[in-house]
Amino acid sequence: EAGVTQFPSHSVIEKGQTVTLRCDPISGHDNLYWYRRVMGKEIKFLLHFVKESKQDESGMPNNRFLAERTGGTYSTLKVQPAELEDSGVYFCASSRYRGGNQPQHFGDGTRLSIL
Amino acid sequence: QKEVEQNSGPLSVPEGAIASLNCTYSDRGSQSFFWYRQYSGKSPELIMSIYSNGDKEDGRFTAQLNKASQYVSLLIRDSQPSDSATYLCAGDYNQGGKLIFGQGTELSVKP
């Protein structure tokens, strides 16, 4: 089966611009997660979708970040307007079921650079 | 205090030796733990999961969990140069799917 795929792999934009990241989870996985790793820090949770509903968005840094998952398939994460501190690697992960013992499968990430 | 702590390393071991990676956590609500391996520029790849106290073995890998001491470890036997990567420890916060990661330990296996 195809793994979690993310687009683009790398994005370089200027401060104040808008960027949209996309994640295609593994087929049949209802649970989709976004994480972010900024330089020198650990990977941090942003939010969790169950199908098209936001289950937990406690990690979203501010209202410049908007995540959607229309139809419960792929998800997008939009940053508008981008700030310098948004630079980092954005990972998407998916799992078939929700729960503590459900392994999450990660994509290769989108490396976002804000100039 | 960080919720999941790992020694960032680098940890260097000779080929064929046992590599021991350690992780401590502060949140007693975390019941499930995962070890991911990440090569540079690649996705974190799940290699072990553990939910109960004790040891869990899978091939050359053994995960150990001690909930009383809030300690998780990963042993890699017969280490190979291809095991050189960053190893990430993660706990599932409150069993809801939200993973809390440590900073990762860089492992280098020397031929």
XYZ file of C-alpha atoms in Angstrom:
226
model
C 0.000 0.000 0.000
C 1.174 3.547 -0.649
C 2.492 5.410 2.365
C 1.678 8.882 3.598
C 2.600 11.402 0.931
C 3.218 15.083 1.391
C 3.501 17.937 -1.071
C 5.623 19.881 -1.649
C 8.768 18.367 -0.213
C 10.318 21.795 0.134
C 8.885 25.306 0.028
C 10.707 28.610 0.246
C 8.583 31.734 0.605
C 8.954 35.260 1.886
C 7.566 36.526 5.124
C 3.979 37.634 4.682
C 3.195 35.230 1.867
C 0.807 32.306 1.998
C 1.741 28.642 1.721
C -0.429 25.547 1.577
C 0.893 22.123 2.484
C -0.891 18.951 1.468
C -1.018 15.505 2.994
C -2.460 12.325 1.517
C -2.849 9.700 4.239
C -2.716 5.960 3.736
C -5.940 4.808 2.125
C -8.528 3.824 4.718
C -6.890 5.718 7.555
C -9.510 7.858 9.258
C -7.034 9.504 11.601
C -4.731 12.181 10.279
C -2.224 14.165 12.308
C -0.062 17.187 11.667
C 3.224 17.716 13.497
C 6.003 20.253 13.193
C 9.691 20.253 13.984
C 11.461 23.586 14.239
C 15.250 23.658 14.219
C 16.825 22.281 17.358
C 13.519 21.264 18.892
C 11.505 18.095 19.185
C 8.650 17.149 16.879
C 5.489 18.788 18.229
C 1.851 17.915 17.703
C -0.328 20.426 15.867
C -3.696 18.754 15.365
C -5.650 15.558 14.812
C -8.483 14.852 12.385
C -10.881 11.962 12.623
C -12.296 11.779 9.130
C -13.228 15.392 8.371
C -13.629 16.516 11.986
C -10.982 18.186 14.074
C -10.567 15.990 17.133
C -7.784 17.931 18.816
C -6.251 21.185 17.648
C -4.531 22.074 20.887
C -1.119 22.319 19.240
C -1.992 24.876 16.578
C 0.261 27.864 17.335
C -2.102 30.675 16.317
C -4.858 31.675 13.928
C -2.448 32.091 11.023
C -2.621 28.317 10.659
C -5.686 26.733 9.084
C -6.070 22.998 8.602
C -8.792 21.363 6.585
C -9.777 17.863 5.594
C -12.782 18.160 3.369
C -14.344 14.801 2.575
C -12.148 13.061 5.082
C -9.432 12.174 2.587
C -6.462 14.445 2.039
C -5.679 17.380 4.297
C -4.229 20.814 3.755
C -2.428 23.087 6.170
C -2.370 26.747 5.193
C -0.117 29.336 6.771
C -1.264 32.897 6.130
C 0.614 35.166 6.496
C 3.839 33.265 7.056
C 6.278 34.513 9.701
C 9.959 33.707 10.176
C 9.261 31.466 13.178
C 7.067 29.209 11.036
C 10.152 27.733 9.390
C 10.601 24.049 10.063
C 9.627 20.608 8.854
C 5.914 19.828 8.825
C 5.056 16.170 9.126
C 1.787 14.444 8.481
C 0.914 11.053 9.931
C -2.060 8.742 9.702
C -3.496 5.756 11.520
C -6.430 3.496 10.817
C -7.922 3.709 14.275
C -7.681 6.170 17.100
C -6.216 5.236 20.416
C -3.057 4.904 22.356
C -1.909 1.656 20.817
C -2.436 2.633 17.220
C 0.842 3.236 15.390
C 1.068 6.372 13.330
C 2.729 6.271 9.933
C 4.581 9.390 8.902
C 5.227 11.094 5.610
C 8.620 12.481 4.610
C 7.572 15.980 5.623
C 7.538 19.391 3.983
C 10.532 21.540 4.738
C 9.255 25.117 4.955
C 11.680 28.016 4.835
C 10.484 31.547 5.459
C 12.832 34.296 4.284
C 10.472 20.185 32.409
C 10.190 18.430 29.072
C 7.524 15.749 28.913
C 9.718 13.227 27.108
C 13.471 13.428 27.500
C 16.217 11.708 25.564
C 19.955 12.100 25.544
C 20.630 13.790 22.200
C 23.937 11.993 21.768
C 25.612 11.326 19.524
C 25.909 7.772 20.748
C 28.691 5.908 19.010
C 29.018 2.121 19.131
C 31.165 -0.320 17.149
C 29.571 -2.652 14.649
C 28.248 -5.789 16.338
C 27.842 -4.150 19.755
C 24.623 -3.478 21.659
C 23.269 0.056 21.399
C 21.211 1.229 24.362
C 18.875 4.173 23.920
C 17.001 5.655 26.846
C 13.982 7.840 27.370
C 12.195 9.199 30.437
C 8.756 10.757 30.585
C 6.947 12.961 33.041
C 3.295 12.454 32.142
C 1.771 9.467 33.894
C -1.162 9.729 31.504
C 1.023 8.390 28.717
C 0.493 4.651 28.539
C 1.745 3.751 25.085
C 5.245 4.344 23.809
C 6.814 4.196 20.407
C 10.320 4.156 19.022
C 10.808 5.700 15.611
C 13.949 5.660 13.497
C 14.617 8.634 11.265
C 17.242 8.886 8.573
C 18.235 12.382 7.542
C 15.568 13.987 5.358
C 13.260 11.002 5.648
C 10.083 10.203 7.531
C 10.138 8.820 11.062
C 9.730 5.056 10.681
C 8.058 3.079 13.450
C 10.279 0.261 14.681
C 8.808 -0.689 18.066
C 5.747 -0.033 20.190
C 5.257 -1.025 23.812
C 2.242 -0.688 26.074
C 2.904 -2.931 29.071
C 5.598 -3.078 31.691
C 8.460 -5.359 30.789
C 10.318 -6.276 27.639
C 9.154 -6.662 24.064
C 11.449 -8.210 21.497
C 11.329 -7.998 17.722
C 14.349 -9.328 15.892
C 17.424 -7.365 16.931
C 15.306 -4.807 18.792
C 14.103 -4.976 22.392
C 11.941 -2.292 23.970
C 11.669 -2.030 27.736
C 9.043 -0.133 29.684
C 9.013 0.619 33.396
C 5.952 2.693 34.267
C 6.861 3.015 37.936
C 10.168 4.654 37.013
C 8.661 6.362 33.940
C 11.415 4.961 31.786
C 11.500 3.516 28.282
C 14.500 2.056 26.529
C 15.451 0.497 23.217
C 18.230 -2.037 22.822
C 19.661 -2.807 19.413
C 21.689 -6.010 19.318
C 24.384 -6.729 16.740
C 24.367 -3.087 15.649
C 24.994 -2.465 11.959
C 26.195 0.674 10.179
C 22.740 0.822 8.571
C 21.301 1.392 12.068
C 22.997 4.793 12.139
C 20.101 7.250 12.409
C 18.223 9.388 14.884
C 15.960 7.429 17.225
C 12.862 9.161 18.480
C 10.974 8.161 21.599
C 7.301 9.140 21.730
C 4.506 8.694 24.243
C 0.818 8.832 23.505
C -0.589 11.643 25.629
C -3.713 10.537 27.426
C -4.301 7.707 24.929
C -5.839 10.141 22.479
C -3.410 9.762 19.607
C -1.424 12.922 20.327
C 2.217 11.846 20.369
C 4.712 13.643 22.589
C 8.228 13.276 21.229
C 11.646 13.499 22.750
C 14.371 15.371 20.885
C 15.841 12.154 19.545
C 19.146 10.373 20.047
C 21.619 10.272 17.198
C 23.195 6.832 16.889
C 26.370 6.193 14.942
C 27.515 2.605 14.343
C 31.146 2.466 13.281
C 32.334 -0.372 10.983
